[in-house]
């Protein structure tokens, strides 16, 4: 079997790349809810074989981002607003834990990335493009999950945050302002860098509760 320079199976590396590309396209609605996944087109576009692509699609199905139907093919899942309560319930339990651990470690091995992200979002305003705001939101949350140094916690929260972001995408244009959302990110990242676990935990919980309230207000 062909292997990468690091010794990993080549098919696994290609599958990971396909997974990450398609995951972000699905989250950002580049692939619209309900849209069919064109495997032949993706094989050509991503320059990979069908095997790694199908491995990536299996992972995306576990993430509830695509669904396969016998004899019909694979489709992007539709965004289910009714899932917001269930997603929020779990995030309210786990996001504060991740923030607490990240702050206890002062950002750990991604501290420099957190500092850079904090600098970037400090210059954001509600006038930014929707895509830019969503990308920065994803970056903030993923960095905190990484900084928590618990891969089980990270994987679970990434999956939930991805689903929450798709719901946010549907309502973002109707929200009156997201300046407060940006400010919450700044405070949270500062708490992590300042090694203030209790503050970070509280801010994370408040952030998730505020997100749900904002979305529900425009539904």
PDB file of C-alpha atoms in Angstrom:
ATOM      1  CA  UNK A   1       0.000   0.000   0.000  1.00  0.00           C
ATOM      2  CA  UNK A   2       1.244   3.465  -0.828  1.00  0.00           C
ATOM      3  CA  UNK A   3       2.084   5.566   2.194  1.00  0.00           C
ATOM      4  CA  UNK A   4       2.689   9.234   2.924  1.00  0.00           C
ATOM      5  CA  UNK A   5       6.053  10.573   4.133  1.00  0.00           C
ATOM      6  CA  UNK A   6       4.770  10.240   7.692  1.00  0.00           C
ATOM      7  CA  UNK A   7       3.981   6.565   7.220  1.00  0.00           C
ATOM      8  CA  UNK A   8       0.193   6.848   7.111  1.00  0.00           C
ATOM      9  CA  UNK A   9      -1.694   4.944   4.407  1.00  0.00           C
ATOM     10  CA  UNK A  10      -2.118   7.160   1.347  1.00  0.00           C
ATOM     11  CA  UNK A  11      -5.812   6.295   1.029  1.00  0.00           C
ATOM     12  CA  UNK A  12      -6.374   7.476   4.594  1.00  0.00           C
ATOM     13  CA  UNK A  13      -4.627  10.798   3.890  1.00  0.00           C
ATOM     14  CA  UNK A  14      -6.720  11.387   0.770  1.00  0.00           C
ATOM     15  CA  UNK A  15      -9.873  10.422   2.634  1.00  0.00           C
ATOM     16  CA  UNK A  16      -9.069  12.906   5.411  1.00  0.00           C
ATOM     17  CA  UNK A  17      -8.525  15.676   2.881  1.00  0.00           C
ATOM     18  CA  UNK A  18     -11.776  14.899   1.090  1.00  0.00           C
ATOM     19  CA  UNK A  19     -13.604  14.733   4.395  1.00  0.00           C
ATOM     20  CA  UNK A  20     -12.371  18.139   5.548  1.00  0.00           C
ATOM     21  CA  UNK A  21     -13.124  19.834   2.222  1.00  0.00           C
ATOM     22  CA  UNK A  22     -16.628  18.388   1.931  1.00  0.00           C
ATOM     23  CA  UNK A  23     -17.395  18.942   5.609  1.00  0.00           C
ATOM     24  CA  UNK A  24     -16.694  22.652   5.338  1.00  0.00           C
ATOM     25  CA  UNK A  25     -18.609  22.970   2.083  1.00  0.00           C
ATOM     26  CA  UNK A  26     -21.628  21.351   3.719  1.00  0.00           C
ATOM     27  CA  UNK A  27     -21.366  23.521   6.831  1.00  0.00           C
ATOM     28  CA  UNK A  28     -21.013  26.730   4.820  1.00  0.00           C
ATOM     29  CA  UNK A  29     -23.882  25.737   2.485  1.00  0.00           C
ATOM     30  CA  UNK A  30     -21.630  25.657  -0.582  1.00  0.00           C
ATOM     31  CA  UNK A  31     -23.384  22.323  -0.975  1.00  0.00           C
ATOM     32  CA  UNK A  32     -27.019  23.197  -0.332  1.00  0.00           C
ATOM     33  CA  UNK A  33     -29.245  21.128   1.970  1.00  0.00           C
ATOM     34  CA  UNK A  34     -30.867  18.341  -0.020  1.00  0.00           C
ATOM     35  CA  UNK A  35     -28.389  18.662  -2.913  1.00  0.00           C
ATOM     36  CA  UNK A  36     -27.074  15.384  -4.394  1.00  0.00           C
ATOM     37  CA  UNK A  37     -23.401  14.566  -3.963  1.00  0.00           C
ATOM     38  CA  UNK A  38     -21.893  14.051  -7.398  1.00  0.00           C
ATOM     39  CA  UNK A  39     -19.200  11.437  -6.757  1.00  0.00           C
ATOM     40  CA  UNK A  40     -17.849  11.387 -10.312  1.00  0.00           C
ATOM     41  CA  UNK A  41     -17.420  15.163 -10.291  1.00  0.00           C
ATOM     42  CA  UNK A  42     -15.722  15.145  -6.885  1.00  0.00           C
ATOM     43  CA  UNK A  43     -13.315  12.383  -7.915  1.00  0.00           C
ATOM     44  CA  UNK A  44     -12.145  14.622 -10.751  1.00  0.00           C
ATOM     45  CA  UNK A  45     -12.190  17.877  -8.803  1.00  0.00           C
ATOM     46  CA  UNK A  46     -10.358  16.565  -5.733  1.00  0.00           C
ATOM     47  CA  UNK A  47      -8.085  14.285  -7.761  1.00  0.00           C
ATOM     48  CA  UNK A  48      -8.788  11.242  -5.611  1.00  0.00           C
ATOM     49  CA  UNK A  49     -10.156   7.757  -6.150  1.00  0.00           C
ATOM     50  CA  UNK A  50     -13.655   6.586  -5.349  1.00  0.00           C
ATOM     51  CA  UNK A  51     -12.502   4.591  -2.319  1.00  0.00           C
ATOM     52  CA  UNK A  52     -11.142   7.529  -0.273  1.00  0.00           C
ATOM     53  CA  UNK A  53     -14.123   9.631  -1.360  1.00  0.00           C
ATOM     54  CA  UNK A  54     -16.587   7.035  -0.150  1.00  0.00           C
ATOM     55  CA  UNK A  55     -14.665   6.688   3.118  1.00  0.00           C
ATOM     56  CA  UNK A  56     -15.056  10.451   3.568  1.00  0.00           C
ATOM     57  CA  UNK A  57     -18.775  10.256   2.793  1.00  0.00           C
ATOM     58  CA  UNK A  58     -19.237   7.519   5.403  1.00  0.00           C
ATOM     59  CA  UNK A  59     -17.679   9.826   8.028  1.00  0.00           C
ATOM     60  CA  UNK A  60     -19.897  12.694   6.911  1.00  0.00           C
ATOM     61  CA  UNK A  61     -22.934  10.468   7.300  1.00  0.00           C
ATOM     62  CA  UNK A  62     -21.918   9.748  10.895  1.00  0.00           C
ATOM     63  CA  UNK A  63     -21.686  13.533  11.335  1.00  0.00           C
ATOM     64  CA  UNK A  64     -25.289  13.865  10.030  1.00  0.00           C
ATOM     65  CA  UNK A  65     -24.111  16.066   7.179  1.00  0.00           C
ATOM     66  CA  UNK A  66     -24.988  13.663   4.352  1.00  0.00           C
ATOM     67  CA  UNK A  67     -27.359  10.731   3.988  1.00  0.00           C
ATOM     68  CA  UNK A  68     -27.126   7.813   1.582  1.00  0.00           C
ATOM     69  CA  UNK A  69     -30.179   6.202   0.023  1.00  0.00           C
ATOM     70  CA  UNK A  70     -30.063   2.787  -1.673  1.00  0.00           C
ATOM     71  CA  UNK A  71     -30.191   3.110  -5.474  1.00  0.00           C
ATOM     72  CA  UNK A  72     -30.597   6.897  -5.198  1.00  0.00           C
ATOM     73  CA  UNK A  73     -27.210   8.100  -4.056  1.00  0.00           C
ATOM     74  CA  UNK A  74     -25.892  10.428  -1.360  1.00  0.00           C
ATOM     75  CA  UNK A  75     -27.425  13.809  -0.514  1.00  0.00           C
ATOM     76  CA  UNK A  76     -26.592  16.703   1.792  1.00  0.00           C
ATOM     77  CA  UNK A  77     -28.879  16.481   4.802  1.00  0.00           C
ATOM     78  CA  UNK A  78     -31.547  19.099   5.256  1.00  0.00           C
ATOM     79  CA  UNK A  79     -31.143  21.496   8.176  1.00  0.00           C
ATOM     80  CA  UNK A  80     -33.513  20.475  10.952  1.00  0.00           C
ATOM     81  CA  UNK A  81     -34.301  23.506  13.114  1.00  0.00           C
ATOM     82  CA  UNK A  82     -36.092  21.241  15.594  1.00  0.00           C
ATOM     83  CA  UNK A  83     -32.691  19.752  16.482  1.00  0.00           C
ATOM     84  CA  UNK A  84     -31.548  23.072  17.993  1.00  0.00           C
ATOM     85  CA  UNK A  85     -32.786  22.248  21.505  1.00  0.00           C
ATOM     86  CA  UNK A  86     -31.111  18.828  21.584  1.00  0.00           C
ATOM     87  CA  UNK A  87     -27.840  20.198  20.195  1.00  0.00           C
ATOM     88  CA  UNK A  88     -27.855  23.068  22.680  1.00  0.00           C
ATOM     89  CA  UNK A  89     -28.551  20.761  25.619  1.00  0.00           C
ATOM     90  CA  UNK A  90     -25.364  18.796  24.986  1.00  0.00           C
ATOM     91  CA  UNK A  91     -23.280  21.866  24.116  1.00  0.00           C
ATOM     92  CA  UNK A  92     -24.308  23.540  27.377  1.00  0.00           C
ATOM     93  CA  UNK A  93     -22.814  20.584  29.211  1.00  0.00           C
ATOM     94  CA  UNK A  94     -19.629  20.170  27.168  1.00  0.00           C
ATOM     95  CA  UNK A  95     -18.606  23.632  25.916  1.00  0.00           C
ATOM     96  CA  UNK A  96     -17.933  24.929  29.468  1.00  0.00           C
ATOM     97  CA  UNK A  97     -15.829  21.820  30.147  1.00  0.00           C
ATOM     98  CA  UNK A  98     -13.732  22.409  27.027  1.00  0.00           C
ATOM     99  CA  UNK A  99     -13.279  26.094  27.873  1.00  0.00           C
ATOM    100  CA  UNK A 100     -12.301  25.217  31.454  1.00  0.00           C
ATOM    101  CA  UNK A 101      -9.648  22.747  30.315  1.00  0.00           C
ATOM    102  CA  UNK A 102      -8.368  25.064  27.582  1.00  0.00           C
ATOM    103  CA  UNK A 103      -7.956  27.902  30.094  1.00  0.00           C
ATOM    104  CA  UNK A 104      -6.309  25.653  32.674  1.00  0.00           C
ATOM    105  CA  UNK A 105      -3.692  24.891  30.020  1.00  0.00           C
ATOM    106  CA  UNK A 106      -3.454  28.516  28.897  1.00  0.00           C
ATOM    107  CA  UNK A 107      -4.278  27.500  25.347  1.00  0.00           C
ATOM    108  CA  UNK A 108      -1.791  24.655  25.352  1.00  0.00           C
ATOM    109  CA  UNK A 109      -0.133  23.812  22.038  1.00  0.00           C
ATOM    110  CA  UNK A 110      -2.414  26.166  20.095  1.00  0.00           C
ATOM    111  CA  UNK A 111      -1.798  29.239  22.258  1.00  0.00           C
ATOM    112  CA  UNK A 112      -0.078  31.128  19.412  1.00  0.00           C
ATOM    113  CA  UNK A 113      -3.018  30.385  17.088  1.00  0.00           C
ATOM    114  CA  UNK A 114      -5.459  31.594  19.740  1.00  0.00           C
ATOM    115  CA  UNK A 115      -3.508  34.843  20.098  1.00  0.00           C
ATOM    116  CA  UNK A 116      -3.595  35.362  16.322  1.00  0.00           C
ATOM    117  CA  UNK A 117      -7.302  34.570  16.119  1.00  0.00           C
ATOM    118  CA  UNK A 118      -8.039  36.972  18.956  1.00  0.00           C
ATOM    119  CA  UNK A 119      -6.162  39.697  17.089  1.00  0.00           C
ATOM    120  CA  UNK A 120      -8.154  38.940  13.925  1.00  0.00           C
ATOM    121  CA  UNK A 121     -11.606  38.969  15.512  1.00  0.00           C
ATOM    122  CA  UNK A 122     -10.787  42.113  17.487  1.00  0.00           C
ATOM    123  CA  UNK A 123     -10.980  43.927  14.142  1.00  0.00           C
ATOM    124  CA  UNK A 124     -14.220  42.313  12.976  1.00  0.00           C
ATOM    125  CA  UNK A 125     -17.549  44.113  12.857  1.00  0.00           C
ATOM    126  CA  UNK A 126     -21.070  43.144  11.898  1.00  0.00           C
ATOM    127  CA  UNK A 127     -20.320  44.587   8.459  1.00  0.00           C
ATOM    128  CA  UNK A 128     -18.132  41.596   7.588  1.00  0.00           C
ATOM    129  CA  UNK A 129     -19.410  39.134   5.006  1.00  0.00           C
ATOM    130  CA  UNK A 130     -21.508  36.266   6.298  1.00  0.00           C
ATOM    131  CA  UNK A 131     -18.866  33.776   5.216  1.00  0.00           C
ATOM    132  CA  UNK A 132     -16.083  35.629   7.032  1.00  0.00           C
ATOM    133  CA  UNK A 133     -18.116  35.735  10.246  1.00  0.00           C
ATOM    134  CA  UNK A 134     -18.971  32.045  10.038  1.00  0.00           C
ATOM    135  CA  UNK A 135     -15.374  31.052   9.293  1.00  0.00           C
ATOM    136  CA  UNK A 136     -14.119  33.005  12.291  1.00  0.00           C
ATOM    137  CA  UNK A 137     -16.823  31.495  14.505  1.00  0.00           C
ATOM    138  CA  UNK A 138     -15.752  28.007  13.491  1.00  0.00           C
ATOM    139  CA  UNK A 139     -12.090  28.887  14.039  1.00  0.00           C
ATOM    140  CA  UNK A 140     -12.694  30.157  17.579  1.00  0.00           C
ATOM    141  CA  UNK A 141     -14.614  27.087  18.669  1.00  0.00           C
ATOM    142  CA  UNK A 142     -12.270  24.595  17.028  1.00  0.00           C
ATOM    143  CA  UNK A 143      -9.229  26.216  18.661  1.00  0.00           C
ATOM    144  CA  UNK A 144     -10.794  25.973  22.114  1.00  0.00           C
ATOM    145  CA  UNK A 145     -11.638  22.321  21.501  1.00  0.00           C
ATOM    146  CA  UNK A 146      -8.034  21.645  20.453  1.00  0.00           C
ATOM    147  CA  UNK A 147      -6.676  23.536  23.446  1.00  0.00           C
ATOM    148  CA  UNK A 148      -8.715  21.320  25.793  1.00  0.00           C
ATOM    149  CA  UNK A 149      -6.393  18.439  24.828  1.00  0.00           C
ATOM    150  CA  UNK A 150      -9.072  15.735  24.916  1.00  0.00           C
ATOM    151  CA  UNK A 151      -9.698  14.246  21.487  1.00  0.00           C
ATOM    152  CA  UNK A 152     -12.988  12.612  22.506  1.00  0.00           C
ATOM    153  CA  UNK A 153     -14.317  15.950  23.736  1.00  0.00           C
ATOM    154  CA  UNK A 154     -12.963  17.717  20.643  1.00  0.00           C
ATOM    155  CA  UNK A 155     -14.557  15.296  18.172  1.00  0.00           C
ATOM    156  CA  UNK A 156     -17.941  15.454  19.874  1.00  0.00           C
ATOM    157  CA  UNK A 157     -18.010  19.241  20.071  1.00  0.00           C
ATOM    158  CA  UNK A 158     -16.841  19.729  16.490  1.00  0.00           C
ATOM    159  CA  UNK A 159     -19.721  17.556  15.291  1.00  0.00           C
ATOM    160  CA  UNK A 160     -22.247  19.522  17.344  1.00  0.00           C
ATOM    161  CA  UNK A 161     -20.786  22.896  16.410  1.00  0.00           C
ATOM    162  CA  UNK A 162     -20.946  21.959  12.730  1.00  0.00           C
ATOM    163  CA  UNK A 163     -24.665  21.232  13.012  1.00  0.00           C
ATOM    164  CA  UNK A 164     -25.284  24.412  15.013  1.00  0.00           C
ATOM    165  CA  UNK A 165     -23.399  26.451  12.412  1.00  0.00           C
ATOM    166  CA  UNK A 166     -25.663  25.164   9.626  1.00  0.00           C
ATOM    167  CA  UNK A 167     -28.685  26.347  11.624  1.00  0.00           C
ATOM    168  CA  UNK A 168     -26.963  29.693  12.218  1.00  0.00           C
ATOM    169  CA  UNK A 169     -26.320  29.988   8.487  1.00  0.00           C
ATOM    170  CA  UNK A 170     -30.050  29.865   7.786  1.00  0.00           C
ATOM    171  CA  UNK A 171     -30.829  32.674  10.235  1.00  0.00           C
ATOM    172  CA  UNK A 172     -27.743  34.905  10.051  1.00  0.00           C
ATOM    173  CA  UNK A 173     -29.252  37.354   7.563  1.00  0.00           C
ATOM    174  CA  UNK A 174     -32.230  37.914   9.879  1.00  0.00           C
ATOM    175  CA  UNK A 175     -30.233  38.592  13.031  1.00  0.00           C
ATOM    176  CA  UNK A 176     -30.245  42.324  13.901  1.00  0.00           C
ATOM    177  CA  UNK A 177     -26.568  42.430  14.897  1.00  0.00           C
ATOM    178  CA  UNK A 178     -23.847  39.974  15.767  1.00  0.00           C
ATOM    179  CA  UNK A 179     -21.455  42.470  17.342  1.00  0.00           C
ATOM    180  CA  UNK A 180     -22.286  40.948  20.730  1.00  0.00           C
ATOM    181  CA  UNK A 181     -21.471  37.487  19.357  1.00  0.00           C
ATOM    182  CA  UNK A 182     -18.032  38.734  18.280  1.00  0.00           C
ATOM    183  CA  UNK A 183     -17.452  40.394  21.659  1.00  0.00           C
ATOM    184  CA  UNK A 184     -18.297  37.110  23.408  1.00  0.00           C
ATOM    185  CA  UNK A 185     -15.608  35.356  21.374  1.00  0.00           C
ATOM    186  CA  UNK A 186     -13.049  37.989  22.365  1.00  0.00           C
ATOM    187  CA  UNK A 187     -13.825  37.654  26.070  1.00  0.00           C
ATOM    188  CA  UNK A 188     -13.727  33.865  25.882  1.00  0.00           C
ATOM    189  CA  UNK A 189     -10.359  33.721  24.123  1.00  0.00           C
ATOM    190  CA  UNK A 190      -8.910  36.269  26.574  1.00  0.00           C
ATOM    191  CA  UNK A 191     -10.049  34.127  29.493  1.00  0.00           C
ATOM    192  CA  UNK A 192      -8.311  31.110  27.952  1.00  0.00           C
ATOM    193  CA  UNK A 193      -5.074  33.039  27.441  1.00  0.00           C
ATOM    194  CA  UNK A 194      -5.295  34.510  30.943  1.00  0.00           C
ATOM    195  CA  UNK A 195      -5.663  30.996  32.385  1.00  0.00           C
ATOM    196  CA  UNK A 196      -8.987  31.789  34.037  1.00  0.00           C
ATOM    197  CA  UNK A 197     -10.891  28.461  33.894  1.00  0.00           C
ATOM    198  CA  UNK A 198     -13.968  29.522  35.886  1.00  0.00           C
ATOM    199  CA  UNK A 199     -14.421  32.659  33.802  1.00  0.00           C
ATOM    200  CA  UNK A 200     -13.897  30.769  30.549  1.00  0.00           C
ATOM    201  CA  UNK A 201     -16.400  28.102  31.576  1.00  0.00           C
ATOM    202  CA  UNK A 202     -19.054  30.671  32.479  1.00  0.00           C
ATOM    203  CA  UNK A 203     -18.479  32.647  29.289  1.00  0.00           C
ATOM    204  CA  UNK A 204     -18.751  29.487  27.177  1.00  0.00           C
ATOM    205  CA  UNK A 205     -22.056  28.538  28.761  1.00  0.00           C
ATOM    206  CA  UNK A 206     -23.447  32.061  28.348  1.00  0.00           C
ATOM    207  CA  UNK A 207     -22.267  32.116  24.725  1.00  0.00           C
ATOM    208  CA  UNK A 208     -24.125  28.928  23.826  1.00  0.00           C
ATOM    209  CA  UNK A 209     -27.281  30.074  25.630  1.00  0.00           C
ATOM    210  CA  UNK A 210     -27.114  33.446  23.865  1.00  0.00           C
ATOM    211  CA  UNK A 211     -26.686  31.744  20.495  1.00  0.00           C
ATOM    212  CA  UNK A 212     -29.802  29.638  20.976  1.00  0.00           C
ATOM    213  CA  UNK A 213     -31.850  32.629  22.164  1.00  0.00           C
ATOM    214  CA  UNK A 214     -30.742  34.712  19.166  1.00  0.00           C
ATOM    215  CA  UNK A 215     -31.678  32.017  16.677  1.00  0.00           C
ATOM    216  CA  UNK A 216     -35.030  31.300  18.292  1.00  0.00           C
ATOM    217  CA  UNK A 217     -35.876  34.999  18.226  1.00  0.00           C
ATOM    218  CA  UNK A 218     -35.887  35.024  14.419  1.00  0.00           C
ATOM    219  CA  UNK A 219     -37.455  31.638  13.750  1.00  0.00           C
TER     220      UNK A 219
END
